[in-house]
């Protein structure tokens, strides 16, 4: 018999600060999101009290804890936009991804996927939906794959691989390094290390390193 239960999530602000040299500043905003099961008849405040802890290092009764750094960039000048647009058809410079993966799975994110994820997450940013806007106003050659969608795909693919090994994802630390574009293949790659840790990354076209992650796994039976 399949058991179902309700969950509730809450988000809190942690910190914000500026970074970068003059003329190339960015603002980094740190937030924490927690998800926990809702007891029958429990109101929202009681759930929040259970899943939050005064000390951020303590899990409380949260089932999932996410710490995210959001980076906000300056609006590009006309000169910067024109420079970016002139490189649309030029070969991209990139960091080469590792070549020793023991697991690989390729995905082709299309416009339909981006549209559906935007609708699901109430994200109407045109950079994921309007190619003309993305090129003319943001200086990217095509629609961008959402950062959260990239993480969702990575965890979904890795989770299926772990299931075959009797493992589960216990925690993940990841960083988006380069944009991924619509209708361009992205490949989730992984290799095991010591003590249940895995190196995981996403390759873009030509073997570029787009996302880098460190995943800690544990025995799936331990979660039962």
CSV table of C-alpha atoms in Angstrom, one decimal:
chain,number,residue,atom,x,y,z
A,1,UNK,CA,0.0,0.0,0.0
A,2,UNK,CA,1.3,3.4,-0.9
A,3,UNK,CA,1.4,5.9,1.9
A,4,UNK,CA,0.9,9.6,1.3
A,5,UNK,CA,1.6,12.6,3.5
A,6,UNK,CA,1.5,16.4,3.3
A,7,UNK,CA,4.5,18.6,3.4
A,8,UNK,CA,5.1,22.3,4.0
A,9,UNK,CA,8.0,24.5,3.1
A,10,UNK,CA,9.3,27.7,4.5
A,11,UNK,CA,12.1,30.1,3.5
A,12,UNK,CA,14.1,32.5,5.5
A,13,UNK,CA,16.7,35.2,4.6
A,14,UNK,CA,20.2,34.5,5.9
A,15,UNK,CA,22.5,37.2,4.5
A,16,UNK,CA,23.3,39.6,1.7
A,17,UNK,CA,26.5,41.2,0.6
A,18,UNK,CA,28.2,42.8,-2.4
A,19,UNK,CA,31.2,41.4,-4.3
A,20,UNK,CA,33.3,42.3,-7.3
A,21,UNK,CA,35.3,45.2,-8.5
A,22,UNK,CA,33.8,48.6,-9.4
A,23,UNK,CA,31.8,48.4,-12.5
A,24,UNK,CA,31.4,44.6,-12.2
A,25,UNK,CA,29.6,44.4,-8.9
A,26,UNK,CA,27.2,41.6,-8.0
A,27,UNK,CA,25.0,41.1,-5.0
A,28,UNK,CA,24.9,37.7,-3.3
A,29,UNK,CA,21.7,36.8,-1.3
A,30,UNK,CA,21.8,33.7,0.9
A,31,UNK,CA,18.5,32.0,1.8
A,32,UNK,CA,17.6,28.8,3.6
A,33,UNK,CA,14.6,26.7,2.7
A,34,UNK,CA,13.2,23.8,4.8
A,35,UNK,CA,10.6,21.2,4.0
A,36,UNK,CA,8.9,19.1,6.7
A,37,UNK,CA,5.9,16.7,7.0
A,38,UNK,CA,2.7,18.2,8.3
A,39,UNK,CA,1.0,16.4,11.2
A,40,UNK,CA,-2.8,15.9,10.8
A,41,UNK,CA,-4.7,19.0,11.9
A,42,UNK,CA,-1.5,21.0,12.4
A,43,UNK,CA,-1.5,24.7,11.5
A,44,UNK,CA,1.3,26.5,9.6
A,45,UNK,CA,2.9,28.1,12.6
A,46,UNK,CA,3.3,24.8,14.5
A,47,UNK,CA,4.9,23.2,11.4
A,48,UNK,CA,7.4,26.1,11.1
A,49,UNK,CA,8.3,25.9,14.8
A,50,UNK,CA,9.1,22.2,14.4
A,51,UNK,CA,11.2,22.4,11.2
A,52,UNK,CA,13.1,25.6,12.1
A,53,UNK,CA,15.9,25.7,14.7
A,54,UNK,CA,17.7,28.7,16.2
A,55,UNK,CA,21.0,27.2,15.1
A,56,UNK,CA,21.1,26.9,11.3
A,57,UNK,CA,23.4,23.9,11.7
A,58,UNK,CA,20.6,21.9,13.5
A,59,UNK,CA,18.1,20.1,11.3
A,60,UNK,CA,15.2,20.2,13.7
A,61,UNK,CA,12.4,18.1,12.3
A,62,UNK,CA,13.0,19.2,8.7
A,63,UNK,CA,13.1,16.4,6.0
A,64,UNK,CA,14.9,18.6,3.5
A,65,UNK,CA,17.2,21.6,4.1
A,66,UNK,CA,18.4,23.7,1.2
A,67,UNK,CA,20.9,26.6,1.5
A,68,UNK,CA,21.1,28.6,-1.7
A,69,UNK,CA,23.3,31.6,-2.8
A,70,UNK,CA,21.5,33.7,-5.3
A,71,UNK,CA,23.7,36.0,-7.4
A,72,UNK,CA,22.3,39.2,-8.9
A,73,UNK,CA,24.3,40.8,-11.7
A,74,UNK,CA,24.4,44.4,-13.0
A,75,UNK,CA,22.3,45.3,-16.0
A,76,UNK,CA,24.6,45.0,-19.0
A,77,UNK,CA,25.5,48.2,-20.9
A,78,UNK,CA,24.9,48.6,-24.6
A,79,UNK,CA,28.6,48.1,-25.3
A,80,UNK,CA,28.6,44.9,-23.2
A,81,UNK,CA,25.5,43.6,-24.9
A,82,UNK,CA,27.0,44.2,-28.4
A,83,UNK,CA,30.2,42.4,-27.4
A,84,UNK,CA,28.2,39.4,-26.2
A,85,UNK,CA,26.0,39.4,-29.2
A,86,UNK,CA,29.1,39.4,-31.5
A,87,UNK,CA,30.2,36.1,-30.0
A,88,UNK,CA,26.9,34.2,-30.6
A,89,UNK,CA,28.4,32.2,-33.5
A,90,UNK,CA,32.0,32.0,-32.2
A,91,UNK,CA,33.4,28.9,-30.6
A,92,UNK,CA,32.8,29.1,-26.8
A,93,UNK,CA,35.7,29.2,-24.3
A,94,UNK,CA,35.1,26.8,-21.5
A,95,UNK,CA,36.5,24.7,-18.7
A,96,UNK,CA,36.9,21.1,-19.8
A,97,UNK,CA,34.8,18.5,-17.9
A,98,UNK,CA,36.5,15.4,-16.4
A,99,UNK,CA,36.6,12.4,-18.7
A,100,UNK,CA,36.6,9.5,-16.2
A,101,UNK,CA,32.9,9.2,-15.4
A,102,UNK,CA,31.6,5.8,-14.5
A,103,UNK,CA,28.0,6.8,-15.2
A,104,UNK,CA,26.7,9.1,-18.0
A,105,UNK,CA,23.1,10.1,-19.0
A,106,UNK,CA,22.3,12.7,-21.6
A,107,UNK,CA,19.2,14.9,-21.7
A,108,UNK,CA,18.0,17.3,-24.3
A,109,UNK,CA,16.1,20.2,-22.7
A,110,UNK,CA,13.5,21.6,-25.1
A,111,UNK,CA,11.3,24.7,-25.1
A,112,UNK,CA,8.3,22.6,-23.9
A,113,UNK,CA,10.3,21.5,-20.8
A,114,UNK,CA,11.4,25.1,-20.0
A,115,UNK,CA,7.8,26.4,-20.4
A,116,UNK,CA,6.4,23.7,-18.2
A,117,UNK,CA,9.0,24.2,-15.5
A,118,UNK,CA,8.4,28.0,-15.6
A,119,UNK,CA,4.7,27.4,-15.1
A,120,UNK,CA,5.2,24.9,-12.4
A,121,UNK,CA,7.5,27.2,-10.4
A,122,UNK,CA,5.6,30.4,-11.2
A,123,UNK,CA,8.8,31.8,-12.9
A,124,UNK,CA,7.8,34.1,-15.8
A,125,UNK,CA,11.3,35.4,-16.5
A,126,UNK,CA,11.6,35.9,-20.2
A,127,UNK,CA,15.1,34.6,-20.3
A,128,UNK,CA,13.6,31.1,-20.2
A,129,UNK,CA,10.8,31.8,-22.6
A,130,UNK,CA,11.5,34.5,-25.1
A,131,UNK,CA,14.5,34.0,-27.4
A,132,UNK,CA,14.4,37.5,-28.9
A,133,UNK,CA,14.4,39.1,-25.4
A,134,UNK,CA,17.2,36.8,-24.2
A,135,UNK,CA,19.4,37.8,-27.1
A,136,UNK,CA,18.7,41.5,-27.3
A,137,UNK,CA,18.3,42.3,-23.6
A,138,UNK,CA,20.4,39.8,-21.8
A,139,UNK,CA,23.1,39.0,-24.4
A,140,UNK,CA,22.7,35.2,-24.4
A,141,UNK,CA,22.5,33.3,-27.7
A,142,UNK,CA,19.4,31.3,-26.8
A,143,UNK,CA,17.0,30.5,-24.0
A,144,UNK,CA,18.6,29.5,-20.7
A,145,UNK,CA,17.8,26.3,-18.8
A,146,UNK,CA,16.7,27.3,-15.2
A,147,UNK,CA,19.2,26.7,-12.5
A,148,UNK,CA,16.7,24.8,-10.3
A,149,UNK,CA,15.6,22.7,-13.3
A,150,UNK,CA,19.3,21.8,-13.9
A,151,UNK,CA,19.5,20.6,-10.3
A,152,UNK,CA,16.2,18.7,-10.5
A,153,UNK,CA,17.3,16.9,-13.6
A,154,UNK,CA,20.7,16.0,-12.0
A,155,UNK,CA,19.1,14.6,-8.9
A,156,UNK,CA,16.4,12.8,-10.8
A,157,UNK,CA,19.0,11.0,-13.0
A,158,UNK,CA,21.4,10.4,-10.2
A,159,UNK,CA,18.5,9.1,-7.9
A,160,UNK,CA,17.6,6.4,-10.5
A,161,UNK,CA,21.2,5.3,-10.8
A,162,UNK,CA,21.6,5.2,-7.0
A,163,UNK,CA,18.4,3.1,-6.7
A,164,UNK,CA,20.0,0.4,-8.8
A,165,UNK,CA,22.9,0.5,-6.4
A,166,UNK,CA,20.8,0.4,-3.2
A,167,UNK,CA,21.8,4.0,-2.4
A,168,UNK,CA,20.1,7.3,-1.8
A,169,UNK,CA,21.2,10.9,-1.9
A,170,UNK,CA,21.9,12.2,1.6
A,171,UNK,CA,23.3,15.6,0.7
A,172,UNK,CA,24.5,17.6,-2.2
A,173,UNK,CA,26.8,20.6,-2.6
A,174,UNK,CA,26.7,22.1,-6.1
A,175,UNK,CA,27.7,25.1,-8.1
A,176,UNK,CA,26.5,26.3,-11.5
A,177,UNK,CA,29.6,27.3,-13.5
A,178,UNK,CA,28.3,28.0,-17.0
A,179,UNK,CA,24.9,28.5,-18.7
A,180,UNK,CA,23.1,25.6,-20.4
A,181,UNK,CA,20.9,26.4,-23.4
A,182,UNK,CA,17.6,25.0,-24.8
A,183,UNK,CA,17.9,22.3,-27.5
A,184,UNK,CA,21.5,21.6,-26.5
A,185,UNK,CA,22.5,18.2,-25.0
A,186,UNK,CA,23.5,18.2,-21.3
A,187,UNK,CA,25.0,15.1,-19.8
A,188,UNK,CA,24.9,14.1,-16.1
A,189,UNK,CA,28.1,12.4,-15.2
A,190,UNK,CA,29.2,10.7,-11.9
A,191,UNK,CA,32.0,8.7,-10.4
A,192,UNK,CA,32.3,7.3,-6.8
A,193,UNK,CA,35.0,8.3,-4.3
A,194,UNK,CA,35.7,7.2,-0.8
A,195,UNK,CA,33.3,7.0,2.1
A,196,UNK,CA,30.1,7.2,0.0
A,197,UNK,CA,31.0,10.5,-1.7
A,198,UNK,CA,30.5,11.0,-5.4
A,199,UNK,CA,31.8,13.5,-7.8
A,200,UNK,CA,29.0,14.6,-10.0
A,201,UNK,CA,29.0,17.1,-12.9
A,202,UNK,CA,27.0,18.2,-15.9
A,203,UNK,CA,28.7,18.5,-19.3
A,204,UNK,CA,27.5,20.9,-21.9
A,205,UNK,CA,28.2,20.7,-25.7
A,206,UNK,CA,31.7,19.8,-26.5
A,207,UNK,CA,32.5,18.5,-23.0
A,208,UNK,CA,32.3,21.8,-21.2
A,209,UNK,CA,31.9,21.8,-17.5
A,210,UNK,CA,28.5,23.5,-16.6
A,211,UNK,CA,27.7,22.2,-13.1
A,212,UNK,CA,30.0,20.7,-10.5
A,213,UNK,CA,28.7,18.8,-7.4
A,214,UNK,CA,29.8,16.7,-4.5
A,215,UNK,CA,27.1,14.2,-3.4
A,216,UNK,CA,27.1,12.2,-0.2
A,217,UNK,CA,25.3,8.9,-0.5
A,218,UNK,CA,24.0,6.5,2.1
A,219,UNK,CA,22.3,3.0,2.2
A,220,UNK,CA,18.7,3.4,1.0
A,221,UNK,CA,17.6,0.9,3.7
A,222,UNK,CA,18.8,3.4,6.4
A,223,UNK,CA,15.9,5.8,5.4
A,224,UNK,CA,13.2,3.2,6.0
